[in-house]
Every structure is written in C-alpha cells, then in structure tokens.
C-alpha cells in the first residue's frame, strides 16, 4: 500500500491534529517544549542505531551504534553532578524507571540482603523496581511539602540495623518529587545514616533526579539542597524527555564505577552484560548529545531560570484570583494548589493526588500566555464554587 493512500494520511493527520489540540492545554505534566531545529540529526532516523551491550565497549561485529556520543552524554551529566573523574560509569536508558531499576540492581549486588528506604512521595517506580528485584522496601513519611522526614528515616534504619545487623541500607533520595518537586537532601540523608550507625561501606544513596537534577546542578551549590556525588550519593538518574526536551522518553544513569558490577562478557556482543536491556536505542544518545552541545551549560542555565520565573509568575497569578498556590522549594518549576473544580479539569488535564492537590509544571517552552489562559479559565470556573479551599502547605 502506498504512503499516499488517503486512509493512511488521513489517520495521521487526524492524530496530529488531536495532539496539537491537547498541547494547547498541556501544563500539568513535566515535558519541555522548546525543542530546537533537529535537522542536523534527522538524517539518522532512517538508520537502525543499536547501542547493544556495555556502553563503553565498542567491540563486536555490529558497528551501527552511537556509543562514542553516549559516552560523552554520560560524561557531561557526570561532570554536572560531581562524579569523580576516575570513578564513574553510566549509560543512556529508556527513562528514569529503568535508571532506578539499574541503580537498585547495582546496589543489591554491592549490598546483598540490604533493605531499600524511600519516602512516601517517591516515584512509583521505586516500589515496582524493589518488587521486581525482591528487595524489602520501607516507606518513610514525607512532610507536608513532600520532603522525606530525616528523623523517621534515621529511626527506621536504626531499627532495621538492630534486627538485621550488617545487611546495609539503600536509600532512594527523590530530587524533585512527582507532585510537588520537593527535594530529599542527600547530605541530610547521609547524616541520618551516620546517626543510625551505618558504616560508609554498607550504604548506598541513589538520587532519583528525573525532573530536577540538571536544573538544580546548574544552581549555586550553596543555594540548593545536596544531591550530587559530593553530597554522598552513589548513583544518580535523570530523564532526557523532561528538562532536555527529547520528543521520546529516555534517561541517563551515572554511578560510581568501583561499585558497579556486570555479569561478564557475552560472546555474541563481545561486551560485558552491564545494562538492563540488551539492545538499546542509539538515537536517544545522539539526540541528547546534540541538545547538550546545542545549549551548553549557559543555555541550560538560562532555560532553567526562565522556567523558574514562569513558576513564580504562575504562583502570583493564582494567588491574585484568590486561589492558594505554593512551591515546595525556591528552585521548583512546579506550582501546587488545591484541586480545581471538575469542569476545569475536563479542559486542562492536571495530575492530582489523594490529598486534594493539583499542580502545573512550568517547563521550558511554556509561556505566560498559556498560564494566563489557565488562570482565566480557573477564575471563570470558580464563579460556581461554594468556597475557596485552604492551602495544605505554604
């Protein structure tokens, strides 16, 4: 059948029109929309690029891969988060769920029998991955903003240590929670483990920084919470399709090389089996490499600053119509507020939680005009509301 077949083109045109219409009301989920012209890399779309096997091993007969740029992507991110120059490893994943799975897998190989500790505000993939790996998971309450309770973490780890001495502790620090963009300070997590009596060699701190990792890494270290290798983390995960604007899901994971173990070399690939998936996209590293080179640190920093400015504007506009709004921390792109009336949610799809909160995420590419339309629609919807709810946190 020809690609000129009207049924094919008509179906695609309709799908594209539907997506374009939905994009006009897209404020509730974290995806940057300021993707630059990608003509320079579009020519690779007709080539199968498979980064099969170990990301740093180019051996084997298959040559159609982009591991050389994948390595540069990992190095760029590793530099941002202070991974030691002589002690770093990582690869480009399908997204932060895989990155978190790989990090927990490595942690389990390093600390067999250790339990996983994470906050109740951690991403749902943490619980799923712990189940897949057969690792016991302890959920620690978060405060009203979504940040882990360090005192309760210390108590839970200490109790676990008394019952199962020597098995170690694995902590997932969430660097930008899904709902509020709260940040678990890795330095305070590290201190909690010290107070719980966990030996440095029997701990693993993983930073799940899917959304906030790169923007925070570009801030003055004195103005932001700790989440880098300098703050005690052993592995770090960030998404590519959120702040970096790739039009498909992907992620980057980085870990200390001296804590990384694979499963030996595979004859077929002539490379160590060190990744979760065997065949891996060679296009994702290429797009990430291009975007990182295109923007560079100054461009990335400017995009983050503009997103934060828009978040502040959004918070002020919402409060201006009498609707409570807040941000979990000063660097957040996410503005949280009580769940709006249902008629508004039917037009503006927003994530909500069990506490009655909703949010918008002011990603790069979003505009004041979009925010103004949302606030105007909310103000109109409120004309039929009985009362304005109290804010849950401020």
Tab-separated table of C-alpha atoms in Angstrom:
chain	number	residue	atom	x	y	z
A	1	UNK	CA	0.000	0.000	0.000
A	2	UNK	CA	1.352	3.430	-0.940
A	3	UNK	CA	2.102	6.015	1.727
A	4	UNK	CA	-0.063	8.324	-0.402
A	5	UNK	CA	-3.078	6.189	0.466
A	6	UNK	CA	-5.683	8.662	1.783
A	7	UNK	CA	-6.621	6.336	4.643
A	8	UNK	CA	-3.054	6.395	5.958
A	9	UNK	CA	-2.506	10.121	5.560
A	10	UNK	CA	-5.955	10.902	6.905
A	11	UNK	CA	-5.360	8.840	10.026
A	12	UNK	CA	-2.000	10.518	10.648
A	13	UNK	CA	-3.396	13.993	10.003
A	14	UNK	CA	-6.196	13.370	12.490
A	15	UNK	CA	-3.788	12.053	15.118
A	16	UNK	CA	-1.504	15.054	14.671
A	17	UNK	CA	-4.434	17.458	14.922
A	18	UNK	CA	-5.612	15.757	18.123
A	19	UNK	CA	-2.147	16.002	19.666
A	20	UNK	CA	-1.804	19.651	18.657
A	21	UNK	CA	-5.141	20.413	20.300
A	22	UNK	CA	-4.113	18.653	23.514
A	23	UNK	CA	-0.818	20.575	23.532
A	24	UNK	CA	-2.775	23.828	23.828
A	25	UNK	CA	-3.794	22.770	27.349
A	26	UNK	CA	-0.623	20.990	28.443
A	27	UNK	CA	0.515	22.468	31.764
A	28	UNK	CA	0.095	19.562	34.138
A	29	UNK	CA	2.978	17.278	33.192
A	30	UNK	CA	6.762	17.839	33.021
A	31	UNK	CA	7.821	17.969	29.392
A	32	UNK	CA	9.827	20.850	27.915
A	33	UNK	CA	8.511	22.087	24.568
A	34	UNK	CA	11.334	24.342	23.364
A	35	UNK	CA	12.952	21.715	21.147
A	36	UNK	CA	15.250	23.435	18.621
A	37	UNK	CA	15.536	22.580	14.930
A	38	UNK	CA	16.823	18.995	14.834
A	39	UNK	CA	17.519	18.821	11.081
A	40	UNK	CA	21.184	18.075	11.767
A	41	UNK	CA	20.320	14.734	13.376
A	42	UNK	CA	17.116	13.903	11.488
A	43	UNK	CA	19.118	12.179	8.724
A	44	UNK	CA	19.961	9.427	11.228
A	45	UNK	CA	16.291	8.491	11.612
A	46	UNK	CA	16.498	6.127	8.628
A	47	UNK	CA	19.408	4.195	10.149
A	48	UNK	CA	18.978	1.444	12.737
A	49	UNK	CA	21.253	2.531	15.589
A	50	UNK	CA	21.619	-0.100	18.296
A	51	UNK	CA	23.933	0.563	21.248
A	52	UNK	CA	23.821	-3.081	22.241
A	53	UNK	CA	25.729	-4.110	25.337
A	54	UNK	CA	28.191	-2.249	27.522
A	55	UNK	CA	28.148	1.491	26.751
A	56	UNK	CA	31.936	1.841	26.808
A	57	UNK	CA	32.730	-1.333	24.868
A	58	UNK	CA	32.672	-0.847	21.095
A	59	UNK	CA	33.789	-4.405	20.373
A	60	UNK	CA	31.902	-6.954	18.319
A	61	UNK	CA	30.907	-7.070	14.688
A	62	UNK	CA	27.980	-4.660	14.913
A	63	UNK	CA	29.187	-1.166	14.061
A	64	UNK	CA	25.930	0.786	13.663
A	65	UNK	CA	25.877	2.366	17.101
A	66	UNK	CA	26.455	5.753	18.754
A	67	UNK	CA	28.382	4.702	21.840
A	68	UNK	CA	31.014	7.352	21.210
A	69	UNK	CA	28.444	10.109	21.774
A	70	UNK	CA	26.685	8.129	24.515
A	71	UNK	CA	29.936	8.218	26.452
A	72	UNK	CA	30.083	11.998	26.029
A	73	UNK	CA	26.498	12.378	27.263
A	74	UNK	CA	27.292	10.375	30.383
A	75	UNK	CA	30.442	12.421	30.969
A	76	UNK	CA	28.512	15.703	30.625
A	77	UNK	CA	25.968	14.661	33.240
A	78	UNK	CA	28.635	13.118	35.471
A	79	UNK	CA	30.542	16.406	35.433
A	80	UNK	CA	27.392	18.312	36.403
A	81	UNK	CA	26.833	16.152	39.475
A	82	UNK	CA	30.454	15.933	40.647
A	83	UNK	CA	31.063	12.263	39.877
A	84	UNK	CA	34.778	11.532	40.410
A	85	UNK	CA	36.702	11.732	37.133
A	86	UNK	CA	38.415	8.407	37.730
A	87	UNK	CA	35.421	6.630	39.239
A	88	UNK	CA	32.301	6.982	37.088
A	89	UNK	CA	30.138	4.725	34.960
A	90	UNK	CA	26.747	5.054	33.326
A	91	UNK	CA	24.626	4.776	30.214
A	92	UNK	CA	21.576	6.148	28.407
A	93	UNK	CA	18.405	4.329	29.438
A	94	UNK	CA	14.786	4.177	28.300
A	95	UNK	CA	13.853	6.540	31.130
A	96	UNK	CA	14.205	7.022	34.861
A	97	UNK	CA	12.255	3.877	35.712
A	98	UNK	CA	15.000	1.828	34.046
A	99	UNK	CA	17.650	4.077	35.589
A	100	UNK	CA	16.200	3.466	39.054
A	101	UNK	CA	15.982	-0.272	38.366
A	102	UNK	CA	19.627	-0.393	37.275
A	103	UNK	CA	20.758	1.611	40.317
A	104	UNK	CA	18.869	-0.649	42.718
A	105	UNK	CA	20.214	-3.720	40.916
A	106	UNK	CA	23.761	-2.438	41.354
A	107	UNK	CA	23.054	-1.570	44.985
A	108	UNK	CA	21.730	-5.080	45.614
A	109	UNK	CA	24.817	-6.648	44.046
A	110	UNK	CA	27.002	-4.466	46.261
A	111	UNK	CA	24.894	-4.951	49.412
A	112	UNK	CA	23.137	-8.336	49.222
A	113	UNK	CA	20.217	-8.501	51.622
A	114	UNK	CA	20.058	-4.757	52.222
A	115	UNK	CA	16.676	-3.071	52.528
A	116	UNK	CA	15.524	-0.101	50.471
A	117	UNK	CA	14.282	3.063	52.163
A	118	UNK	CA	12.359	5.769	50.291
A	119	UNK	CA	9.801	8.416	51.111
A	120	UNK	CA	6.079	8.045	50.625
A	121	UNK	CA	6.436	10.765	47.960
A	122	UNK	CA	8.979	8.769	45.931
A	123	UNK	CA	8.183	7.862	42.329
A	124	UNK	CA	6.024	4.764	41.916
A	125	UNK	CA	8.831	3.041	40.011
A	126	UNK	CA	10.812	2.673	43.244
A	127	UNK	CA	8.253	0.299	44.756
A	128	UNK	CA	7.838	-1.547	41.457
A	129	UNK	CA	11.571	-1.981	40.994
A	130	UNK	CA	12.063	-3.134	44.579
A	131	UNK	CA	9.374	-5.756	43.973
A	132	UNK	CA	10.987	-6.882	40.708
A	133	UNK	CA	14.341	-7.257	42.456
A	134	UNK	CA	12.868	-8.943	45.531
A	135	UNK	CA	14.192	-6.206	47.827
A	136	UNK	CA	12.381	-5.264	51.056
A	137	UNK	CA	11.103	-1.684	50.902
A	138	UNK	CA	10.454	0.633	53.842
A	139	UNK	CA	8.454	3.773	53.078
A	140	UNK	CA	9.299	6.777	55.235
A	141	UNK	CA	6.680	9.512	55.726
A	142	UNK	CA	7.251	12.807	53.951
A	143	UNK	CA	6.436	16.227	55.358
A	144	UNK	CA	3.642	18.444	54.048
A	145	UNK	CA	5.773	19.617	51.155
A	146	UNK	CA	6.857	16.131	50.118
A	147	UNK	CA	10.371	16.014	51.608
A	148	UNK	CA	11.420	12.881	53.475
A	149	UNK	CA	11.383	13.013	57.283
A	150	UNK	CA	15.064	12.554	58.131
A	151	UNK	CA	14.342	11.810	61.793
A	152	UNK	CA	11.993	8.991	60.829
A	153	UNK	CA	14.497	7.717	58.260
A	154	UNK	CA	17.193	7.564	60.927
A	155	UNK	CA	14.854	5.721	63.312
A	156	UNK	CA	13.725	3.217	60.663
A	157	UNK	CA	17.278	2.459	59.529
A	158	UNK	CA	18.476	2.112	63.120
A	159	UNK	CA	15.650	-0.311	63.891
A	160	UNK	CA	16.396	-2.338	60.761
A	161	UNK	CA	20.075	-2.408	61.688
A	162	UNK	CA	19.294	-3.739	65.155
A	163	UNK	CA	17.224	-6.543	63.690
A	164	UNK	CA	19.446	-7.431	60.727
A	165	UNK	CA	22.906	-6.175	61.552
A	166	UNK	CA	25.343	-5.899	58.675
A	167	UNK	CA	22.919	-6.022	55.758
A	168	UNK	CA	23.330	-2.334	54.997
A	169	UNK	CA	20.897	0.351	53.886
A	170	UNK	CA	19.913	1.574	50.422
A	171	UNK	CA	18.163	4.943	50.345
A	172	UNK	CA	16.424	6.466	47.335
A	173	UNK	CA	16.549	10.247	47.684
A	174	UNK	CA	13.941	11.876	45.471
A	175	UNK	CA	15.302	15.006	43.815
A	176	UNK	CA	12.049	16.596	42.738
A	177	UNK	CA	9.008	14.597	43.811
A	178	UNK	CA	6.345	13.862	41.236
A	179	UNK	CA	3.641	16.003	42.798
A	180	UNK	CA	5.393	18.929	44.494
A	181	UNK	CA	9.019	18.823	43.262
A	182	UNK	CA	10.243	18.571	46.846
A	183	UNK	CA	13.874	17.527	47.253
A	184	UNK	CA	15.302	14.988	49.694
A	185	UNK	CA	18.659	16.473	50.692
A	186	UNK	CA	21.233	13.715	50.136
A	187	UNK	CA	23.630	15.304	52.618
A	188	UNK	CA	20.943	15.077	55.312
A	189	UNK	CA	20.176	11.502	54.248
A	190	UNK	CA	23.872	10.717	54.626
A	191	UNK	CA	23.865	12.294	58.083
A	192	UNK	CA	20.790	10.258	59.066
A	193	UNK	CA	22.667	7.093	58.101
A	194	UNK	CA	25.621	8.233	60.201
A	195	UNK	CA	23.337	8.751	63.197
A	196	UNK	CA	21.781	5.329	62.597
A	197	UNK	CA	25.235	3.761	62.810
A	198	UNK	CA	25.502	2.585	59.194
A	199	UNK	CA	29.090	2.105	58.091
A	200	UNK	CA	30.004	4.087	54.928
A	201	UNK	CA	30.822	0.835	53.154
A	202	UNK	CA	27.367	-0.559	53.919
A	203	UNK	CA	25.245	2.226	52.462
A	204	UNK	CA	24.052	3.252	49.023
A	205	UNK	CA	22.273	6.524	48.305
A	206	UNK	CA	20.564	6.758	44.933
A	207	UNK	CA	19.413	10.177	43.700
A	208	UNK	CA	16.269	9.885	41.595
A	209	UNK	CA	16.529	13.289	39.916
A	210	UNK	CA	14.313	12.643	36.892
A	211	UNK	CA	12.981	16.197	36.627
A	212	UNK	CA	15.065	18.485	38.810
A	213	UNK	CA	18.556	17.014	38.521
A	214	UNK	CA	20.053	19.099	35.727
A	215	UNK	CA	18.354	22.403	36.645
A	216	UNK	CA	19.496	22.065	40.264
A	217	UNK	CA	23.008	21.057	39.219
A	218	UNK	CA	23.319	24.399	37.430
A	219	UNK	CA	22.479	26.355	40.602
A	220	UNK	CA	24.981	27.675	43.118
A	221	UNK	CA	25.675	24.661	45.393
A	222	UNK	CA	25.231	26.904	48.434
A	223	UNK	CA	21.677	27.780	47.370
A	224	UNK	CA	20.308	24.299	46.732
A	225	UNK	CA	19.835	21.011	48.605
A	226	UNK	CA	22.537	18.380	48.338
A	227	UNK	CA	22.070	15.671	45.725
A	228	UNK	CA	25.411	15.157	43.958
A	229	UNK	CA	28.247	12.703	44.426
A	230	UNK	CA	29.972	15.372	46.514
A	231	UNK	CA	26.986	15.131	48.873
A	232	UNK	CA	27.359	11.381	49.324
A	233	UNK	CA	25.273	9.784	46.564
A	234	UNK	CA	26.471	6.609	44.865
A	235	UNK	CA	24.188	6.735	41.816
A	236	UNK	CA	22.167	9.375	40.017
A	237	UNK	CA	19.307	9.257	37.489
A	238	UNK	CA	17.834	11.988	35.288
A	239	UNK	CA	15.294	11.981	32.457
A	240	UNK	CA	16.011	13.245	28.963
A	241	UNK	CA	12.429	13.939	27.906
A	242	UNK	CA	11.612	16.319	30.745
A	243	UNK	CA	14.067	19.199	31.052
A	244	UNK	CA	16.134	18.282	27.980
A	245	UNK	CA	13.074	18.182	25.693
A	246	UNK	CA	13.719	14.996	23.714
A	247	UNK	CA	10.476	14.037	21.924
A	248	UNK	CA	10.689	10.464	23.210
A	249	UNK	CA	11.291	9.029	26.702
A	250	UNK	CA	14.898	8.390	27.696
A	251	UNK	CA	17.191	8.888	30.668
A	252	UNK	CA	20.763	8.897	31.907
A	253	UNK	CA	22.110	6.984	34.885
A	254	UNK	CA	25.528	7.550	36.468
A	255	UNK	CA	27.162	5.595	39.282
A	256	UNK	CA	30.485	5.140	41.000
A	257	UNK	CA	32.488	2.739	38.848
A	258	UNK	CA	34.067	0.981	41.815
A	259	UNK	CA	30.587	-0.050	42.959
A	260	UNK	CA	29.470	-1.223	39.522
A	261	UNK	CA	29.397	-4.915	38.646
A	262	UNK	CA	28.229	-6.584	35.445
A	263	UNK	CA	27.526	-10.182	34.515
A	264	UNK	CA	30.615	-10.974	32.487
A	265	UNK	CA	31.257	-10.729	28.762
A	266	UNK	CA	28.757	-12.011	26.204
A	267	UNK	CA	30.270	-13.750	23.179
A	268	UNK	CA	27.573	-12.537	20.797
A	269	UNK	CA	28.119	-8.858	21.634
A	270	UNK	CA	31.798	-9.113	22.625
A	271	UNK	CA	30.986	-6.813	25.550
A	272	UNK	CA	30.165	-7.127	29.251
A	273	UNK	CA	26.476	-7.503	30.084
A	274	UNK	CA	26.119	-4.433	32.293
A	275	UNK	CA	22.829	-2.810	31.240
A	276	UNK	CA	19.194	-3.692	31.929
A	277	UNK	CA	18.226	-4.011	28.272
A	278	UNK	CA	20.432	-5.659	25.666
A	279	UNK	CA	19.511	-3.754	22.530
A	280	UNK	CA	19.416	-0.040	23.347
A	281	UNK	CA	18.453	2.974	21.281
A	282	UNK	CA	21.363	4.641	19.538
A	283	UNK	CA	19.128	7.557	18.588
A	284	UNK	CA	18.449	8.690	22.163
A	285	UNK	CA	22.152	9.300	22.960
A	286	UNK	CA	22.534	11.125	19.646
A	287	UNK	CA	19.641	13.485	20.344
A	288	UNK	CA	20.805	14.044	23.918
A	289	UNK	CA	24.345	14.769	22.731
A	290	UNK	CA	23.095	17.287	20.176
A	291	UNK	CA	20.844	19.079	22.676
A	292	UNK	CA	23.563	19.268	25.330
A	293	UNK	CA	26.013	20.637	22.777
A	294	UNK	CA	23.421	22.999	21.291
A	295	UNK	CA	22.501	24.616	24.606
A	296	UNK	CA	25.661	24.060	26.636
A	297	UNK	CA	25.713	24.985	30.296
A	298	UNK	CA	24.826	28.671	29.703
A	299	UNK	CA	21.793	27.781	27.598
A	300	UNK	CA	20.602	25.126	30.029
A	301	UNK	CA	21.006	27.558	32.919
A	302	UNK	CA	19.031	30.226	31.061
A	303	UNK	CA	16.199	27.808	30.290
A	304	UNK	CA	16.010	26.806	33.959
A	305	UNK	CA	15.946	30.442	35.080
A	306	UNK	CA	13.125	31.246	32.644
A	307	UNK	CA	11.119	28.245	33.859
A	308	UNK	CA	11.513	29.319	37.491
A	309	UNK	CA	10.479	32.857	36.614
A	310	UNK	CA	7.346	31.485	34.944
A	311	UNK	CA	6.619	29.341	38.011
A	312	UNK	CA	6.853	32.407	40.231
A	313	UNK	CA	4.555	34.298	37.863
A	314	UNK	CA	2.057	31.428	37.904
A	315	UNK	CA	2.054	31.297	41.695
A	316	UNK	CA	1.392	35.052	41.899
A	317	UNK	CA	-1.373	34.940	39.292
A	318	UNK	CA	-3.174	32.120	41.082
A	319	UNK	CA	-2.999	33.911	44.389
A	320	UNK	CA	-4.177	37.030	42.620
A	321	UNK	CA	-7.548	35.396	41.907
A	322	UNK	CA	-7.768	34.153	45.489
A	323	UNK	CA	-6.648	30.579	44.800
A	324	UNK	CA	-3.962	29.240	47.199
A	325	UNK	CA	-0.697	28.258	45.492
A	326	UNK	CA	2.798	27.349	46.636
A	327	UNK	CA	6.125	25.817	45.621
A	328	UNK	CA	7.975	23.189	47.637
A	329	UNK	CA	11.338	24.910	47.218
A	330	UNK	CA	12.598	28.100	45.624
A	331	UNK	CA	14.067	26.381	42.564
A	332	UNK	CA	10.924	24.411	41.685
A	333	UNK	CA	9.199	24.615	38.312
A	334	UNK	CA	6.104	23.075	39.921
A	335	UNK	CA	3.279	25.157	41.384
A	336	UNK	CA	0.908	23.280	43.708
A	337	UNK	CA	-2.660	24.283	44.544
A	338	UNK	CA	-5.954	22.725	45.651
A	339	UNK	CA	-7.720	20.598	43.074
A	340	UNK	CA	-9.797	22.886	40.820
A	341	UNK	CA	-13.463	22.260	40.006
A	342	UNK	CA	-14.072	19.274	37.749
A	343	UNK	CA	-15.211	21.313	34.712
A	344	UNK	CA	-11.756	22.897	34.555
A	345	UNK	CA	-10.017	19.506	34.761
A	346	UNK	CA	-12.003	18.293	31.789
A	347	UNK	CA	-10.378	21.012	29.713
A	348	UNK	CA	-6.984	21.218	31.420
A	349	UNK	CA	-5.684	17.720	32.303
A	350	UNK	CA	-3.841	18.061	35.616
A	351	UNK	CA	-2.250	15.481	37.863
A	352	UNK	CA	-3.931	15.298	41.276
A	353	UNK	CA	-3.169	13.438	44.486
A	354	UNK	CA	-5.051	11.827	47.349
A	355	UNK	CA	-4.630	14.954	49.485
A	356	UNK	CA	-6.684	17.049	47.109
A	357	UNK	CA	-3.762	18.831	45.453
A	358	UNK	CA	-3.174	19.541	41.775
A	359	UNK	CA	-0.223	21.167	40.048
A	360	UNK	CA	1.132	22.804	36.936
A	361	UNK	CA	4.739	22.352	35.831
A	362	UNK	CA	6.281	25.415	34.180
A	363	UNK	CA	8.716	23.690	31.857
A	364	UNK	CA	10.936	25.428	29.291
A	365	UNK	CA	8.817	26.388	26.307
A	366	UNK	CA	5.692	27.134	28.332
A	367	UNK	CA	4.570	30.751	28.175
A	368	UNK	CA	2.838	33.444	30.191
A	369	UNK	CA	0.067	33.402	27.611
A	370	UNK	CA	-0.604	29.727	28.356
A	371	UNK	CA	-0.587	30.413	32.098
A	372	UNK	CA	-2.898	33.396	31.653
A	373	UNK	CA	-5.420	31.248	29.752
A	374	UNK	CA	-5.331	28.654	32.525
A	375	UNK	CA	-5.775	31.216	35.294
A	376	UNK	CA	-8.608	32.921	33.405
A	377	UNK	CA	-10.385	29.586	32.946
A	378	UNK	CA	-9.904	28.801	36.643
A	379	UNK	CA	-11.284	32.195	37.662
A	380	UNK	CA	-14.323	31.540	35.472
A	381	UNK	CA	-14.784	28.040	36.918
A	382	UNK	CA	-14.636	29.423	40.442
A	383	UNK	CA	-17.696	31.575	39.919
A	384	UNK	CA	-19.766	28.484	40.672
A	385	UNK	CA	-17.569	27.204	43.512
A	386	UNK	CA	-19.004	27.235	47.031
A	387	UNK	CA	-15.774	28.250	48.779
A	388	UNK	CA	-12.046	28.601	48.266
A	389	UNK	CA	-10.212	25.693	49.953
A	390	UNK	CA	-7.419	26.234	52.402
A	391	UNK	CA	-3.919	25.566	51.179
A	392	UNK	CA	-2.297	22.398	52.500
A	393	UNK	CA	1.189	23.893	52.665
A	394	UNK	CA	2.555	27.372	52.181
